[in-house]
């Protein structure tokens, strides 16, 4: 059956269901990333979300943010562009190669982690009247 021949209420319901595919907790962040991209496209008078357009967008973004942030922006745009515009950017091989190139030589900072001995020392020496709730 042709998609154009579906009743309007079915199409509307399908669109609504599709919009709910974004993660509930981070929907605002996804929407924000999408809106920044759409605004950038408007500024550049871009109407088609091609691989070249996304390459330029992310090349500009790469000047401002770290590679890990680029990957998260890519992930959010991949989801929102697919849901809202039917554009599957995961098939853009040049774009993925660009991200891999951006990652070369980048070493993310690791968060400090307590060693077992440090945790044991805290549990045994910290006064209960101040730290009991943390110990539990």
Coordinates of C-alpha atoms in Angstrom, one line a residue:
X1 CA 0.0 0.0 0.0
X2 CA 1.3 3.5 -0.9
X3 CA 2.1 5.6 2.1
X4 CA 0.4 8.6 0.5
X5 CA -2.9 6.7 0.5
X6 CA -3.0 6.1 4.3
X7 CA -5.7 8.0 6.3
X8 CA -4.5 11.3 7.8
X9 CA -5.2 10.1 11.4
X10 CA -2.9 7.0 10.9
X11 CA -0.1 9.2 9.5
X12 CA -0.5 11.6 12.4
X13 CA -0.4 8.8 14.9
X14 CA 2.6 7.2 13.3
X15 CA 4.4 10.6 13.4
X16 CA 3.6 11.0 17.1
X17 CA 4.8 7.5 17.9
X18 CA 8.0 8.1 16.0
X19 CA 8.7 11.2 18.0
X20 CA 8.5 9.2 21.2
X21 CA 11.4 7.0 20.0
X22 CA 13.9 9.4 21.5
X23 CA 15.1 8.6 25.0
X24 CA 12.7 10.0 27.5
X25 CA 15.3 11.3 29.9
X26 CA 17.5 13.0 27.4
X27 CA 14.9 14.1 24.8
X28 CA 15.5 17.8 25.5
X29 CA 19.3 17.4 24.8
X30 CA 18.5 15.5 21.6
X31 CA 16.1 18.2 20.5
X32 CA 18.6 20.9 21.4
X33 CA 21.3 19.3 19.2
X34 CA 18.8 18.9 16.4
X35 CA 17.7 22.6 16.7
X36 CA 21.3 23.8 16.6
X37 CA 21.9 21.9 13.4
X38 CA 18.6 23.1 11.8
X39 CA 19.5 26.7 12.8
X40 CA 23.0 26.3 11.3
X41 CA 21.4 25.0 8.1
X42 CA 19.1 28.0 7.9
X43 CA 22.0 30.4 8.4
X44 CA 23.8 28.6 5.5
X45 CA 20.7 28.4 3.3
X46 CA 20.9 24.6 3.3
X47 CA 17.8 22.6 2.6
X48 CA 19.2 19.1 2.0
X49 CA 20.9 17.2 4.8
X50 CA 23.5 15.5 2.6
X51 CA 26.8 13.9 3.7
X52 CA 28.8 17.0 2.6
X53 CA 26.5 19.3 4.6
X54 CA 27.0 17.2 7.7
X55 CA 30.8 17.1 7.1
X56 CA 31.0 20.9 7.0
X57 CA 28.8 21.2 10.1
X58 CA 30.9 18.7 12.1
X59 CA 34.2 20.2 10.8
X60 CA 33.0 23.6 12.2
X61 CA 31.9 22.0 15.5
X62 CA 35.3 20.1 15.8
X63 CA 37.0 23.5 16.1
X64 CA 35.0 24.2 19.3
X65 CA 34.6 20.8 21.0
X66 CA 36.5 17.6 21.9
X67 CA 36.1 14.4 19.8
X68 CA 34.0 12.7 22.4
X69 CA 31.5 15.6 22.2
X70 CA 31.5 15.2 18.4
X71 CA 30.5 11.6 18.7
X72 CA 27.7 12.4 21.1
X73 CA 26.4 15.1 18.8
X74 CA 26.6 12.7 15.9
X75 CA 24.7 10.1 17.8
X76 CA 21.9 12.6 18.7
X77 CA 21.7 14.0 15.2
X78 CA 21.7 10.4 13.8
X79 CA 18.6 9.6 15.8
X80 CA 16.7 12.9 15.4
X81 CA 17.4 13.2 11.6
X82 CA 16.2 9.7 11.1
X83 CA 13.0 10.1 13.1
X84 CA 12.1 13.7 12.0
X85 CA 13.4 13.8 8.4
X86 CA 13.9 10.2 7.4
X87 CA 17.6 10.8 6.8
X88 CA 19.8 7.9 7.8
X89 CA 23.3 9.4 8.3
X90 CA 24.7 6.2 9.7
X91 CA 25.4 5.2 6.1
X92 CA 27.5 8.3 5.4
X93 CA 31.0 6.6 5.3
X94 CA 33.0 9.8 4.7
X95 CA 31.4 11.3 7.8
X96 CA 32.3 8.2 9.9
X97 CA 35.9 8.4 8.6
X98 CA 36.0 12.0 9.6
X99 CA 35.1 11.1 13.1
X100 CA 37.7 8.4 13.3
X101 CA 40.3 10.9 12.0
X102 CA 39.3 13.3 14.7
X103 CA 39.8 10.7 17.4
X104 CA 43.4 10.0 16.3
X105 CA 45.8 11.1 19.0
X106 CA 43.0 12.1 21.4
X107 CA 43.3 10.5 24.9
X108 CA 40.2 11.2 27.1
X109 CA 40.8 12.2 30.7
X110 CA 40.0 9.4 33.0
X111 CA 38.1 10.2 36.2
X112 CA 40.0 9.4 39.4
X113 CA 38.8 6.2 41.0
X114 CA 39.2 5.2 44.6
X115 CA 41.3 2.1 45.3
X116 CA 39.9 -0.7 47.5
X117 CA 42.3 0.3 50.3
X118 CA 41.1 3.9 50.3
X119 CA 37.5 2.8 50.5
X120 CA 38.3 0.4 53.4
X121 CA 40.2 3.1 55.2
X122 CA 37.3 5.5 54.9
X123 CA 34.8 2.9 56.1
X124 CA 36.9 2.1 59.2
X125 CA 38.3 5.5 60.2
X126 CA 35.6 8.1 59.2
X127 CA 33.5 9.1 62.2
X128 CA 30.0 7.5 62.1
X129 CA 28.4 10.7 63.5
X130 CA 29.4 12.6 60.3
X131 CA 29.6 9.9 57.6
X132 CA 27.2 7.1 58.6
X133 CA 24.8 7.8 55.7
X134 CA 27.7 7.7 53.2
X135 CA 29.0 4.4 54.7
X136 CA 25.6 2.8 54.3

